[in-house]
Coordinates of C-alpha atoms in Angstrom, one line a residue:
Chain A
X24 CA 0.0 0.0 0.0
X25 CA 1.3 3.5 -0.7
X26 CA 2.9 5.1 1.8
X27 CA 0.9 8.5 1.1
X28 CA -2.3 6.9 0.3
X29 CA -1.9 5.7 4.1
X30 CA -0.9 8.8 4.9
X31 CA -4.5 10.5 4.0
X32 CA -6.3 7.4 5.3
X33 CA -5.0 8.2 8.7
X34 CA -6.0 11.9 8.2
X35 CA -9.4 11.3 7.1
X36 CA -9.9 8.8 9.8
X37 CA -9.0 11.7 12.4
X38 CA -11.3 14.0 11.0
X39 CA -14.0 11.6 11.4
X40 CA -13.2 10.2 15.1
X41 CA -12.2 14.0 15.7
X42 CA -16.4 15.2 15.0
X43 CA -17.2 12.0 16.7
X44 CA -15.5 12.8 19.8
X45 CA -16.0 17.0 19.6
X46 CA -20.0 15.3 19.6
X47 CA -20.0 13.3 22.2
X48 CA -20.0 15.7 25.0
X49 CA -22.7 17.7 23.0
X50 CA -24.7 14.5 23.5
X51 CA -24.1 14.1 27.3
X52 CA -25.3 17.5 27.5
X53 CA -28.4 16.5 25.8
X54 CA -28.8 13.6 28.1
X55 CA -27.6 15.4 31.3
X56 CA -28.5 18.9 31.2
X57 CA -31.9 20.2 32.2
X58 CA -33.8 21.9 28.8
X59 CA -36.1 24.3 30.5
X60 CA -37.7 26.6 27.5
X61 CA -38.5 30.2 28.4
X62 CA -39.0 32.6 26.0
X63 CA -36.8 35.0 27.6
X64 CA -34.1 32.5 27.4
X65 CA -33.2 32.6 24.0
X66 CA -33.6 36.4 23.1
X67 CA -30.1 37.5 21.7
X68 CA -27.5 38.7 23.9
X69 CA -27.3 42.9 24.2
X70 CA -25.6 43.4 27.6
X71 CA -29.1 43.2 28.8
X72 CA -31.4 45.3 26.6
X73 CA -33.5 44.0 24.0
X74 CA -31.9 44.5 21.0
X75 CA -32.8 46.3 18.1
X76 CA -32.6 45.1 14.7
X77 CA -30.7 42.8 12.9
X78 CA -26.9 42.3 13.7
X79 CA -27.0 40.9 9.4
X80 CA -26.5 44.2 9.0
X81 CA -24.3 46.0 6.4
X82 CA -20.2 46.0 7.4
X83 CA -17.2 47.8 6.8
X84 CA -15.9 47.3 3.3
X85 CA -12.4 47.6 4.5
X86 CA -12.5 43.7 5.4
X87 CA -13.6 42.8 1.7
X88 CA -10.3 44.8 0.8
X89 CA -8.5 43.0 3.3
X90 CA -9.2 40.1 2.2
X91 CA -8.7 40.7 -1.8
X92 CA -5.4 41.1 -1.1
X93 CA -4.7 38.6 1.2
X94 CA -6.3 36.0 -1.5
X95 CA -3.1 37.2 -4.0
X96 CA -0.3 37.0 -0.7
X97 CA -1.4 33.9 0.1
X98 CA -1.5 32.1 -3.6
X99 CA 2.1 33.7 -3.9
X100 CA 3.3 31.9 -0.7
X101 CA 1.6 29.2 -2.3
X102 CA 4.0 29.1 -4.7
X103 CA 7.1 29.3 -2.7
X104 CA 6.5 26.0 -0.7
X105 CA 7.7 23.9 -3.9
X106 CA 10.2 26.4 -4.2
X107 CA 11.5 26.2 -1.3
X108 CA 11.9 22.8 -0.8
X109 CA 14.1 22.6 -4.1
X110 CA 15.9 25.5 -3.8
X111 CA 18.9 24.0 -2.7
X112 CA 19.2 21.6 -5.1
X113 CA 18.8 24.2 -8.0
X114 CA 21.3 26.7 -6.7
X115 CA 21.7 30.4 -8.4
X116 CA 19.2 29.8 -10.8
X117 CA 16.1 29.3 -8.5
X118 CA 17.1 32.3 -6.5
X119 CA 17.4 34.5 -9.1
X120 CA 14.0 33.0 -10.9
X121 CA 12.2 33.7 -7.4
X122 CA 14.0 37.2 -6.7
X123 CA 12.0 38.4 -10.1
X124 CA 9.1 36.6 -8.9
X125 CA 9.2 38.3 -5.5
X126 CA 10.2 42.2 -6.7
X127 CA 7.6 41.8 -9.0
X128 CA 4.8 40.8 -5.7
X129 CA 7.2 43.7 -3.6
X130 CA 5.6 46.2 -5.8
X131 CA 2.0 44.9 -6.1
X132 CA 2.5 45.4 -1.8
X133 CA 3.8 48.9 -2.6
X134 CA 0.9 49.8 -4.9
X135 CA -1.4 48.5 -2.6
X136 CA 0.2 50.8 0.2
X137 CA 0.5 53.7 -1.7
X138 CA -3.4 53.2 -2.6
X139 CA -4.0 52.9 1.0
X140 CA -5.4 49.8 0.6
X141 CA -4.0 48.6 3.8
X142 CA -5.0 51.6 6.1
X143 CA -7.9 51.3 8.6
X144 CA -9.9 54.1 8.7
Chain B
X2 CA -4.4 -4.8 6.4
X3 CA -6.8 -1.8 6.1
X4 CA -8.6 -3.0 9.3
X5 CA -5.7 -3.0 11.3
X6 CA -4.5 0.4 10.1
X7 CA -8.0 1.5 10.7
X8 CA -8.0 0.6 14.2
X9 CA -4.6 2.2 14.9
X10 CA -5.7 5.6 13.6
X11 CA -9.3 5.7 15.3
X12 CA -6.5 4.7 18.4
X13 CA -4.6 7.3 18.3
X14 CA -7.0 9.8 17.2
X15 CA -8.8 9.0 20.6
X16 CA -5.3 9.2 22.1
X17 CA -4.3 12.9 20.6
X18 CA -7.8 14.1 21.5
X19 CA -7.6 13.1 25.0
X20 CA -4.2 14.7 25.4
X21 CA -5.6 17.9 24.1
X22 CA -8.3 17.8 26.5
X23 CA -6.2 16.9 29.4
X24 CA -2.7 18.5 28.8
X25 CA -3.9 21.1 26.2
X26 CA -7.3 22.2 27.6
X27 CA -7.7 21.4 31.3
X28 CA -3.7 22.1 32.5
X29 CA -3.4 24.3 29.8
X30 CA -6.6 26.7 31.4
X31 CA -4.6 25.5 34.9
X32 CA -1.8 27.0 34.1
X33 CA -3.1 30.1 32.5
X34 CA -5.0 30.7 35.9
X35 CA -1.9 29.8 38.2
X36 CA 0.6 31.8 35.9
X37 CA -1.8 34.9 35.8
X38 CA -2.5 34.5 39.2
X39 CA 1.3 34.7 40.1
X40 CA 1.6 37.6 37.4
X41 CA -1.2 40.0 39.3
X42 CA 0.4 38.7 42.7
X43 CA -2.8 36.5 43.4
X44 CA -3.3 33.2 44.5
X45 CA -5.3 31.6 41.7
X46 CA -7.2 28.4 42.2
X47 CA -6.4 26.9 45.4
X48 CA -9.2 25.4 47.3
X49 CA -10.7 22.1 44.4
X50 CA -7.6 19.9 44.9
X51 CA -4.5 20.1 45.6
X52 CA -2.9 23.8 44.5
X53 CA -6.7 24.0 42.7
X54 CA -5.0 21.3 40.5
X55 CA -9.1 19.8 39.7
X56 CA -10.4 23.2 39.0
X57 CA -10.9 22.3 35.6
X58 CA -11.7 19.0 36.2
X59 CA -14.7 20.7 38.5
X60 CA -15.3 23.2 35.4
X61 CA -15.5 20.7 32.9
X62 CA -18.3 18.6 35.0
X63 CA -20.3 21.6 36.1
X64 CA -20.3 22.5 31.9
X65 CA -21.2 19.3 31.6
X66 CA -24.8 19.6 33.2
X67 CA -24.8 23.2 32.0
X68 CA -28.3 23.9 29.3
X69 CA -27.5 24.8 25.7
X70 CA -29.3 27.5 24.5
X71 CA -29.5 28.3 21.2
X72 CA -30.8 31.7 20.4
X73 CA -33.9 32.2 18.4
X74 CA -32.8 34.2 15.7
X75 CA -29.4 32.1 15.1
X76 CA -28.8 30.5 12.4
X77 CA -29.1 27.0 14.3
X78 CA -27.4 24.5 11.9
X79 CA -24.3 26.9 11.6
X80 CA -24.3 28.2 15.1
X81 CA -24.5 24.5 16.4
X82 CA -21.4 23.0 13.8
X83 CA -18.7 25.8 14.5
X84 CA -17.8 24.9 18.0
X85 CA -17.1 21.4 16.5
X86 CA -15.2 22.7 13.5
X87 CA -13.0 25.0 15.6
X88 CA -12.2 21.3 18.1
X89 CA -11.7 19.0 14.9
X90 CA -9.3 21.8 13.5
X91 CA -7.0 21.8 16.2
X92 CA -7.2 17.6 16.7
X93 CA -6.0 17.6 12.6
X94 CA -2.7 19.9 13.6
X95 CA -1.7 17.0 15.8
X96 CA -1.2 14.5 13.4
X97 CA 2.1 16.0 11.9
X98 CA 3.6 16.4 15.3
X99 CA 6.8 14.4 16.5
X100 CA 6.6 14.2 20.0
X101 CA 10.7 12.5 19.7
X102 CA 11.9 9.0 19.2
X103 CA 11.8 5.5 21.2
X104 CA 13.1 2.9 19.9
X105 CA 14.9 4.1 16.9
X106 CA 11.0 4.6 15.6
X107 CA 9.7 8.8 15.4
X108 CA 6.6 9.4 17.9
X109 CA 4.4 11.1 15.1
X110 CA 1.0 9.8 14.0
X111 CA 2.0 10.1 10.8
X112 CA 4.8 11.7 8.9
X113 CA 3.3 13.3 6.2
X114 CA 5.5 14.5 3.1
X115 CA 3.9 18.1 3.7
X116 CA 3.3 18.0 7.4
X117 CA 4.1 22.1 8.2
X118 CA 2.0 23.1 4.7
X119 CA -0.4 20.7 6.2
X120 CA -0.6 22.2 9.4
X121 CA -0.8 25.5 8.4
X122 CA -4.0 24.4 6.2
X123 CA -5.4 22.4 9.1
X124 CA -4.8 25.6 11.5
X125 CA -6.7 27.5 9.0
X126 CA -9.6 25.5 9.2
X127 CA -10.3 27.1 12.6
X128 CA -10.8 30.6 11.5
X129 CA -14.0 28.9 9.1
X130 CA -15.1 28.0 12.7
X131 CA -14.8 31.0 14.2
X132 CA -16.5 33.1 11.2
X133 CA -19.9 31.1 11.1
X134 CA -20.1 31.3 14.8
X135 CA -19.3 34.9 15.0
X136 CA -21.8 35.1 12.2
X137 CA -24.5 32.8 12.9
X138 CA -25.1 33.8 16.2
X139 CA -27.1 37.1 15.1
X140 CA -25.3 39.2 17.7
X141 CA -23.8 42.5 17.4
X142 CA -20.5 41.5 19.4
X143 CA -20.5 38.1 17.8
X144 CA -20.7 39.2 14.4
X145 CA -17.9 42.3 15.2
X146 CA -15.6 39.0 17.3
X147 CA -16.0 37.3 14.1
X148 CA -15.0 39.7 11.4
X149 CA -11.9 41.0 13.3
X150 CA -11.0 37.0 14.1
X151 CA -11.1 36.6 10.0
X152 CA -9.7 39.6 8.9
X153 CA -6.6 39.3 11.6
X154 CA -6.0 35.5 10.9
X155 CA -6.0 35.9 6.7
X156 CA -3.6 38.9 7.5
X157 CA -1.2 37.1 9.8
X158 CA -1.3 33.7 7.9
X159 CA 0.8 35.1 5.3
X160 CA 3.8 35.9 7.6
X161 CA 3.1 32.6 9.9
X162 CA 3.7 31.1 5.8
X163 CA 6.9 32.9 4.9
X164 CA 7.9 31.9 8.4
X165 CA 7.1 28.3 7.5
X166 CA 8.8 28.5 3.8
X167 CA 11.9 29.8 5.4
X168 CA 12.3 26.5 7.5
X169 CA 11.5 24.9 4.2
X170 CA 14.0 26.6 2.4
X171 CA 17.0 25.8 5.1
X172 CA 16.0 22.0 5.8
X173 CA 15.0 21.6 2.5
X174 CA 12.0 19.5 3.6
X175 CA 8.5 20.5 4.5
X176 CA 7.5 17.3 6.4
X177 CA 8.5 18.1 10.2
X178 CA 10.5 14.6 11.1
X179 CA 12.7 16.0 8.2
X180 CA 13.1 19.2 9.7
X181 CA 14.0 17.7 13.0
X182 CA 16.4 15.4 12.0
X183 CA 18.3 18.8 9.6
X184 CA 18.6 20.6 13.1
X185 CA 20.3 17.2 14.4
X186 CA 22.3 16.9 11.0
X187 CA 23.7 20.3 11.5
X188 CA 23.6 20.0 15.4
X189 CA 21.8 23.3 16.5
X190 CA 18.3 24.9 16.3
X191 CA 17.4 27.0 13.1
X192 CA 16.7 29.9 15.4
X193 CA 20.2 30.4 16.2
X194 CA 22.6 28.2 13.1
X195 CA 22.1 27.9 9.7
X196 CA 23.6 24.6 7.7
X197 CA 27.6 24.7 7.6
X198 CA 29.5 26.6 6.8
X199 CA 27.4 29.6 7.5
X200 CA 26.7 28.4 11.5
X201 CA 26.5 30.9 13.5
X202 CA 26.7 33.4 11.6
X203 CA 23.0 33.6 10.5
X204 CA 21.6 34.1 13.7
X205 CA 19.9 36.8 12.5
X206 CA 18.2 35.9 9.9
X207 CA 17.4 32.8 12.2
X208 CA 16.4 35.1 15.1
X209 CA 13.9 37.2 12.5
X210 CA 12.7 34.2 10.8
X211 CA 11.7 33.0 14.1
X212 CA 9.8 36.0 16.2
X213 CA 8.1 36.7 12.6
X214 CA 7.0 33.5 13.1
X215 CA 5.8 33.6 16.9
X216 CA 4.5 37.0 16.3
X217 CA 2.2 35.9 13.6
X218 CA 1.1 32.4 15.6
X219 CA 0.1 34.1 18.9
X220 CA -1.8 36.5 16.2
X221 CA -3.5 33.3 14.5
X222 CA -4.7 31.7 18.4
X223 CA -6.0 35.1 18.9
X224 CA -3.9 35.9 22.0
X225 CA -2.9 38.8 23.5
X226 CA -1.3 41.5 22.4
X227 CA -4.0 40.1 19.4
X228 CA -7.1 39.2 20.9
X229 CA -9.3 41.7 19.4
X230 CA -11.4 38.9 18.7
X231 CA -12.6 38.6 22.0
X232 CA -11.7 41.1 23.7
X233 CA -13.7 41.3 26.6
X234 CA -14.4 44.9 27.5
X235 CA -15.9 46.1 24.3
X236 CA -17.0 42.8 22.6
X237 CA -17.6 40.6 26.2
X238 CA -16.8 37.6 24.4
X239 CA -16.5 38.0 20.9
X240 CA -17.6 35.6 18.6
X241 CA -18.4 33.2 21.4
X242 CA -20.5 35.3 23.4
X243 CA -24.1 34.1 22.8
X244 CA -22.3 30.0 23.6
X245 CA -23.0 28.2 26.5
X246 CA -21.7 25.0 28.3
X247 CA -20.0 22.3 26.4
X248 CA -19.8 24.3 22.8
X249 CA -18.6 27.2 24.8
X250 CA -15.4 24.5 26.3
X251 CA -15.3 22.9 22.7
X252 CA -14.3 26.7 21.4
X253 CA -12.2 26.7 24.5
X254 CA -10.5 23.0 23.8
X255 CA -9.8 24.3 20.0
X256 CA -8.0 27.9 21.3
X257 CA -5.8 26.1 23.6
X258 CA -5.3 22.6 21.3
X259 CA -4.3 25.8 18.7
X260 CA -1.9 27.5 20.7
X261 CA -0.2 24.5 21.7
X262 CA -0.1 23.4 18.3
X263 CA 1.4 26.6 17.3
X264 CA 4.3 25.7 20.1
X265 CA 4.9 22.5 18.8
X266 CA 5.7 23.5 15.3
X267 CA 7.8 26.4 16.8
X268 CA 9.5 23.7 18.7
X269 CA 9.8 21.7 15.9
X270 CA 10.7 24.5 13.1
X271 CA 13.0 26.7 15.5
X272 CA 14.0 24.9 18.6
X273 CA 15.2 21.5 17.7
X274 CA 12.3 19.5 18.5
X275 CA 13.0 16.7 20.1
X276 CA 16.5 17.5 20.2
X277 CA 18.6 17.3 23.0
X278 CA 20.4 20.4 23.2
X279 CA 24.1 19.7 23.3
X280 CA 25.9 21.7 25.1
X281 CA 29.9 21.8 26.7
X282 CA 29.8 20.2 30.2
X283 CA 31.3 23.9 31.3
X284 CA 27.9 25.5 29.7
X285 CA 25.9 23.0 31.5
X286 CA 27.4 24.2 34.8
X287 CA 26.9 27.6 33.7
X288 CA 23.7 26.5 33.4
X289 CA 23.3 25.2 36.8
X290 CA 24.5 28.0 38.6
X291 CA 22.4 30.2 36.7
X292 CA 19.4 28.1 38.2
X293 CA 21.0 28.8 41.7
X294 CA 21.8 31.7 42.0
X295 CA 17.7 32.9 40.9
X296 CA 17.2 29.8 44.1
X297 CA 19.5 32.0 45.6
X298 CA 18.1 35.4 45.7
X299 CA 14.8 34.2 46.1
X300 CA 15.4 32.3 49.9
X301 CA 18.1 35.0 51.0
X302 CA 15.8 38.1 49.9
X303 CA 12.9 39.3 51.2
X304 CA 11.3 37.7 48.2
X305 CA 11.0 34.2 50.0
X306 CA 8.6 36.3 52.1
X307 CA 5.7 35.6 49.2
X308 CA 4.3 32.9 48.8
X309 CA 3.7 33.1 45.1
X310 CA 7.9 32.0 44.3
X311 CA 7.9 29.0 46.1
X312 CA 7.4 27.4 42.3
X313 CA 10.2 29.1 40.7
X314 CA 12.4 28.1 43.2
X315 CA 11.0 24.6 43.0
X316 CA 11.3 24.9 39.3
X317 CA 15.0 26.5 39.7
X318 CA 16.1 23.8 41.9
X319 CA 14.5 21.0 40.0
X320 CA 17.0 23.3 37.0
X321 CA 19.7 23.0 38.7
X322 CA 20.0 19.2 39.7
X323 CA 19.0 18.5 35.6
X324 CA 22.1 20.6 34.6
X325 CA 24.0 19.6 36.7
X326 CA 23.0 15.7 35.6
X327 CA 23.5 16.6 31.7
X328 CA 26.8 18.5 32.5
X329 CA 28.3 14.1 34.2
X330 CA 26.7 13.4 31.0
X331 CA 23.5 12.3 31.7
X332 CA 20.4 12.6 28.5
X333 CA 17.0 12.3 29.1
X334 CA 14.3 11.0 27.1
X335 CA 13.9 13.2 23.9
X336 CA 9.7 13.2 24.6
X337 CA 11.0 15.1 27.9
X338 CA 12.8 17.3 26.1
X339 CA 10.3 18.1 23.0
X340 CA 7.8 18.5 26.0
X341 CA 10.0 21.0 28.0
X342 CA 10.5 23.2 25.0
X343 CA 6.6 22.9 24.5
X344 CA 5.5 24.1 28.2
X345 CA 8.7 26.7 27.2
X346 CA 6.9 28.5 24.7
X347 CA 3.3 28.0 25.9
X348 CA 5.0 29.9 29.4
X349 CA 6.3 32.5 27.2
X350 CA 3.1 32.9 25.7
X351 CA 0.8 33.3 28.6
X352 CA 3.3 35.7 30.5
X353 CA 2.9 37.7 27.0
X354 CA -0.8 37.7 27.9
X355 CA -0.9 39.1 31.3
X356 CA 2.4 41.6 30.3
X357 CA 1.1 43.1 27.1
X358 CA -2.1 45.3 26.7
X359 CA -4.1 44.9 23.5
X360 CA -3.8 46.4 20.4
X361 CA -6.2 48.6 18.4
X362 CA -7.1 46.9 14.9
X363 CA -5.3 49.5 12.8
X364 CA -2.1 49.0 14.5
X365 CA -3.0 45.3 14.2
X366 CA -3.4 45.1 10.6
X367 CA -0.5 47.5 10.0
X368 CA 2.0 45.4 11.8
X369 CA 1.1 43.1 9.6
X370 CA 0.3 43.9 6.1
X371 CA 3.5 46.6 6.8
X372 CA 5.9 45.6 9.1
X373 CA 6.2 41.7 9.2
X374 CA 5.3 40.4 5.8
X375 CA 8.0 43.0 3.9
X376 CA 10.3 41.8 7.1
X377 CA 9.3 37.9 5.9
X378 CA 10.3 38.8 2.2
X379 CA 13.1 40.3 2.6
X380 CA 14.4 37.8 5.4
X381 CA 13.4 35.2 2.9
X382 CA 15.4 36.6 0.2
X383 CA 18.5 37.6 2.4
X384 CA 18.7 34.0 3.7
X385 CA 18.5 32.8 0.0
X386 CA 20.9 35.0 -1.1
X387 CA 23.9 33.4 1.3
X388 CA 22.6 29.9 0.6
X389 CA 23.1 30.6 -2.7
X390 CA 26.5 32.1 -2.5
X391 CA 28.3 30.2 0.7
X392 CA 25.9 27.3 1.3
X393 CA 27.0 24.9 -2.1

């Protein structure tokens, strides 16, 4: 059997005994714990007063940026895993393959600096 | 063949869970209390147990009998799967993790060609958790808890990576019994020696590689100086506020099986791992008067006076004798020493939390988007440069 087709097995096996087992207390709760229904009970938390409104509400934008340009930082360290493990092997060329590749990411950051993409306001 | 291997993982899966909810969640929460306690000059528990040691044990049962309520205008589905997502997440990081060698055979569950990428996936996980809570709970500070949680972790996952590639890039290995066994190749940790002949020399790099890194995971377990997320007087719990009982210890069991995931691969990546640190027999008695002479100032101060230092002098003492031990030339097991680095960095972490106040979510994102990822690139390109030129 392939080593990395055992490999996932064991993952996949610990995802499933992992939900099994994050259940289970869930379901002594159930068994345990007394279930008295008020309607007072489950009114959403407001430090106390009833709330008002919705909180699926409209949000700041700024985390939609955020998160744009985190989705291009992240598929760029994407590609430097496989990189990295090689780079050794590859010598001069690699680095200076990788050193264009990063420059050229440098000045997407500093565009999206200068735009102020990054600022919190 | 596939039912034995079967019942070995559902084995050890029960095996890692249970020593995240022993070791991870209940002494870990112990520990927090005991170590804040002695910060603030308090006693912490004291009275279920010995030292309080059962407090959580006491916790967990009272949570135990403790209703769920599920508020009416939650999302119920969403609001009742993220506590579970946010536990299974932090189970899956401990696959990867060698916990040192008997036998001749590695302690891992399994040795995955791309455990640290792995991890770092697996650790990512939690933030989905975190998000539909925060979001499906229908609650103002829930929903704020839960956008701050995602926007922070995205923004700090891209350092925690470049911290992650630049291991990859020295040991030339992404799965972490590889990168264990460079650090031994080249005898020292990567925080402080890069592969001959640079040595010492890249300290540095190693030193920058390595706080970018620990920076970024106390930012992804949402800890203080990061724990906007949740913190307490403006958001009372964050994204967990409208949980109660057992889902509100399941988000609880997944922060501190997190963190102490997060130590473990910075044991693993920057701190030798198992490793037994090998030092002269003249730096092991260094070391051992070191531990005496804290001992020392303690009992002839007037600090032996408070109560609270009677563990670090315990703990100096206990030190002192191990020192003195390895400096005759005595080695302990390596899971002893993997799990003394551990408790290490988990220390360091939790003295960070009761030293540091929090930070506002501007200069959260700048340090960051502005300070460590163009620190990360550059470090990573530094260190490539001299492998390039003086590491053929």
């Amino acid at each position: 059997m392939p080593k990395v087709l055992l490999d996932w097995f064991y993952v996949g096996v610990f995802a499933v005994v992992g939900t099994l087992l994050a259940v289970l207390p869930l379901v002594v709760v159930w068994l345990l714990a007394p279930r008295v229904d008020l309607p007072q009970k489950t009114i959403t938390y407001e430090s106390g007063v009833i709330p008002f409104g919705q909180a699926w509400a409209q949000f700041n934008v700024r985390y939609y940026l955020f998160a744009l340009v985190f989705v291009v930082f992240d598929v760029e360290v994407i590609y430097l895993y496989p990189w990295a493990v090689v780079f050794r092997q590859l010598g001069a060329v690699a680095f200076v393959e990788m050193l264009m590749f990063l420059l050229i990411l440098l000045v997407g950051l500093a565009y999206a600096w200068r735009k102020g993409a990054l600022e919190w306001v | 063949m596939w039912a034995i291997e079967f019942l070995k993982a559902v084995g050890l899966a029960v095996v890692i869970f249970t020593f995240l909810a022993v070791v991870g969640a209940m002494i870990g929460v112990y520990l927090e209390r005991k170590i804040s306690a002695w910060i603030q000059a308090r006693l912490g528990p004291k009275h279920v147990g010995p030292q309080g040691l059962l407090q959580t044990v006491a916790d967990t049962v009272k949570l135990l009998q403790k209703e769920h309520i599920t508020p009416r205008n939650a999302d119920a589905l969403i609001f009742n799967s993220a506590p579970v997502i946010v536990a299974v997440a932090a189970l899956l990081d401990w696959v990867v993790i060698p916990f040192g060698t008997a036998g001749g055979r590695v302690l891992v569950v399994r040795d995955l060609s791309i455990g640290v990428l792995y991890f770092a996936a697996m650790a990512s996980i939690t933030v989905v958790g975190i998000l539909s809570g925060g979001w499906s709970s229908n609650n103002k500070y829930a929903l704020l808890g839960g956008l701050r949680s995602a926007s922070q972790m995205i923004s700090y996952e891209i350092p925690l990576a470049l911290g992650i590639v630049w291991v990859a890039m020295v040991a030339g290995t992404l799965s972490t019994v590889g990168i264990v066994n460079a650090q031994l190749t080249q005898g020292g940790w990567f925080m402080f020696k890069l592969p001959p002949p640079i040595g010492f020399l890249g300290a540095p790099f190693g030193v920058l590689a390595g706080v970018t890194f620990l920076a970024s995971a106390t930012a992804e377990v949402n800890r203080v100086p990061f724990d906007l997320p949740e913190a307490e007087s403006e958001l009372v719990a964050g994204y967990f506020a409208e949980y109660t009982g057992m889902r509100f210890a399941l988000f609880q069991l997944g922060e501190y099986g997190e963190m102490f995931g997060m130590s473990a691969l910075a044991t693993i990546m920057f701190f030798g791992g198992w490793a037994e640190p090998r030092l002269e027999p003249w730096m092991w008695v260094a070391v051992t008067l070191g531990f005496l002479v804290v001992a020392a100032i303690i009992l002839l101060t007037g600090a032996r006076r408070n109560l609270l230092v009677r563990p670090i002098v315990i703990l100096s003492l206990l030190g002192a004798v191990v020192s003195i031990l390895m400096a005759l030339g005595a080695h302990l097991p390596s899971v002893v020493w993997f799990l003394v680095k551990l408790f290490a960095l988990v220390f360091f972490l939790m003295w960070m939390r009761w030293t540091y106040p929090r930070l506002r979510l501007d200069q959260l994102l700048n340090l960051s988007w502005k300070v460590l990822l163009p620190l990360g690139l550059l470090n990573l390109l530094a260190t490539g440069l001299i492998l390039t030129v003086w590491g053929r």
